[in-house]
Short mmCIF file of C-alpha atoms in Angstrom, two decimals:
data_model
loop_
_atom_site.label_atom_id
_atom_site.label_comp_id
_atom_site.label_asym_id
_atom_site.label_seq_id
_atom_site.Cartn_x
_atom_site.Cartn_y
_atom_site.Cartn_z
CA MET A 1238 34.33 103.97 132.70
CA GLY A 1239 37.52 103.53 134.80
CA LYS A 1240 36.62 104.77 138.30
CA ARG A 1241 32.73 104.70 137.91
CA ASP A 1242 30.75 101.93 139.58
CA SER A 1243 30.04 99.67 136.62
CA GLY A 1244 29.00 96.53 138.84
CA ASP A 1245 25.62 96.66 137.59
CA LEU A 1246 26.51 96.76 133.79
CA LYS A 1247 26.75 93.70 131.60
CA PRO A 1248 30.36 92.45 130.56
CA SER A 1249 29.84 93.65 126.94
CA THR A 1250 28.97 97.12 128.23
CA ARG A 1251 31.93 97.20 130.64
CA LEU A 1252 34.18 96.09 127.80
CA VAL A 1253 33.02 98.60 125.23
CA GLY A 1254 33.51 101.52 127.75
CA GLY A 1255 36.65 100.33 129.60
CA GLY A 1256 39.74 102.35 129.11
CA ARG A 1257 38.07 105.54 127.82
CA ARG A 1258 39.26 108.24 130.29
CA ALA A 1259 38.91 111.84 129.18
CA GLU A 1260 42.50 112.50 129.99
CA TRP A 1261 43.27 109.94 126.92
CA THR A 1262 40.36 110.66 124.65
CA GLY A 1263 39.39 114.23 125.42
CA ALA A 1264 36.21 115.24 127.31
CA PRO A 1265 33.18 114.09 125.32
CA GLU A 1266 31.79 117.56 124.94
CA ALA A 1267 35.24 118.89 123.74
CA PRO A 1268 35.64 119.47 119.92
CA GLY A 1269 37.99 116.63 118.43
CA ALA A 1270 37.27 114.22 121.44
CA VAL A 1271 37.85 110.69 120.13
CA VAL A 1272 35.95 107.35 121.20
CA ASN A 1273 39.11 105.34 121.88
CA PRO A 1274 42.46 106.52 123.19
CA PRO A 1275 44.86 107.06 120.04
CA VAL A 1276 47.78 104.50 119.78
CA TYR A 1277 51.01 106.05 121.19
CA ARG A 1278 54.01 104.51 119.57
CA ALA A 1279 56.67 106.61 121.37
CA SER A 1280 59.39 105.00 123.65
CA THR A 1281 61.31 108.29 123.97
CA HIS A 1282 60.00 111.66 125.10
CA LEU A 1283 61.37 114.94 124.41
CA TYR A 1284 61.72 117.61 127.09
CA PRO A 1285 62.42 121.39 126.69
CA ASP A 1286 65.40 121.32 129.08
CA MET A 1287 67.12 119.14 131.75
CA ALA A 1288 64.92 120.76 134.56
CA ALA A 1289 61.88 119.54 132.78
CA LEU A 1290 63.30 116.09 132.36
CA LYS A 1291 64.46 115.86 136.00
CA SER A 1292 60.86 116.77 137.06
CA ALA A 1293 59.25 114.24 134.88
CA ARG A 1294 61.63 111.49 136.14
CA ALA A 1295 61.01 112.47 139.79
CA ASN A 1296 57.10 112.24 139.20
CA ALA A 1297 57.19 109.27 136.73
CA ASP A 1298 54.80 107.13 138.59
CA GLY A 1299 51.58 106.97 136.51
CA ALA A 1300 52.86 109.53 133.97
CA PHE A 1301 53.76 109.34 130.43
CA TYR A 1302 57.47 109.61 131.00
CA TYR A 1303 59.19 106.82 129.13
CA GLY A 1304 57.81 104.26 126.79
CA ARG A 1305 59.00 101.19 128.60
CA ARG A 1306 57.00 102.39 131.62
CA GLY A 1307 53.71 102.45 129.51
CA GLY A 1308 51.65 104.91 128.18
CA PRO A 1309 48.02 105.85 127.42
CA THR A 1310 47.46 103.15 125.07
CA GLN A 1311 48.72 100.35 127.43
CA TRP A 1312 46.88 102.10 130.45
CA ALA A 1313 43.72 102.09 128.67
CA LEU A 1314 44.07 98.41 127.72
CA ALA A 1315 44.91 97.44 131.30
CA GLU A 1316 41.95 99.50 132.67
CA ALA A 1317 39.50 97.68 130.04
CA LEU A 1318 40.86 94.24 131.00
CA THR A 1319 40.37 94.95 134.69
CA GLU A 1320 36.97 96.28 134.03
CA ILE A 1321 35.84 92.87 132.61
CA GLU A 1322 37.52 90.61 135.06
CA PRO A 1323 35.36 90.16 138.14
CA GLY A 1324 37.16 91.05 141.39
CA ALA A 1325 40.43 92.02 139.66
CA ALA A 1326 42.47 94.61 141.63
CA GLY A 1327 44.31 95.54 138.49
CA THR A 1328 46.04 94.46 135.31
CA MET A 1329 49.66 94.00 134.50
CA LEU A 1330 50.77 94.16 130.93
CA TYR A 1331 54.19 92.92 129.96
CA PRO A 1332 56.15 93.51 126.68
CA SER A 1333 57.25 89.80 126.50
CA GLY A 1334 56.62 86.35 127.75
CA VAL A 1335 59.90 86.31 129.67
CA ALA A 1336 58.84 89.72 131.30
CA ALA A 1337 55.62 88.22 132.45
CA ILE A 1338 57.26 85.11 133.80
CA ALA A 1339 59.70 87.21 135.70
CA GLY A 1340 56.87 89.27 137.01
CA ALA A 1341 55.11 86.06 138.21
CA LEU A 1342 58.15 84.43 139.76
CA LEU A 1343 59.37 87.49 141.52
CA ALA A 1344 55.99 88.07 143.04
CA VAL A 1345 55.73 84.71 144.67
CA LEU A 1346 59.51 83.58 145.18
CA ARG A 1347 61.46 84.86 148.30
CA PRO A 1348 65.00 84.52 149.09
CA GLY A 1349 65.94 80.91 149.88
CA ASP A 1350 62.85 79.30 147.98
CA VAL A 1351 63.42 76.54 145.51
CA LEU A 1352 62.05 76.50 142.06
CA LEU A 1353 61.70 73.48 140.19
CA MET A 1354 61.63 73.91 136.31
CA THR A 1355 61.54 71.38 133.55
CA ASP A 1356 64.58 71.11 131.31
CA ASN A 1357 62.49 71.78 128.23
CA ALA A 1358 61.18 75.01 129.42
CA TYR A 1359 61.68 78.05 127.20
CA GLU A 1360 65.43 78.90 127.35
CA PRO A 1361 65.05 82.58 128.18
CA SER A 1362 62.90 81.62 131.03
CA ARG A 1363 65.29 78.84 132.12
CA ALA A 1364 68.08 81.46 132.04
CA LEU A 1365 66.03 83.66 134.31
CA ALA A 1366 65.38 81.02 136.68
CA ARG A 1367 69.16 80.08 136.77
CA GLY A 1368 69.95 83.73 137.44
CA LEU A 1369 67.56 83.95 140.60
#
């Protein structure tokens, strides 16, 4: 689904079809195309030489460059979640709760702001807040 206009489809239809780009699953008419994107379990990628690595790093936005930056599995999930959330501009996925909290805090706090946090908050979150 992805870039198609799906506003007139029911949520269940949008959910089933979300995150199925041909670049991740293969074109529907191609031999060996799959229904859902495969699970990519790679954190490190191989390149034939340093020039290829430098080129990949320079063009890393939206590319499958390094596992921590995401990959087709995560991108398909984010696209499917965006598809079923009315009015969403996009979806951010985080590898941990602390990363999600950091993303939320850094999105709204500015230099000089004050953040009040309870003493019984999750310790890694408190440590993050102290470091801000």
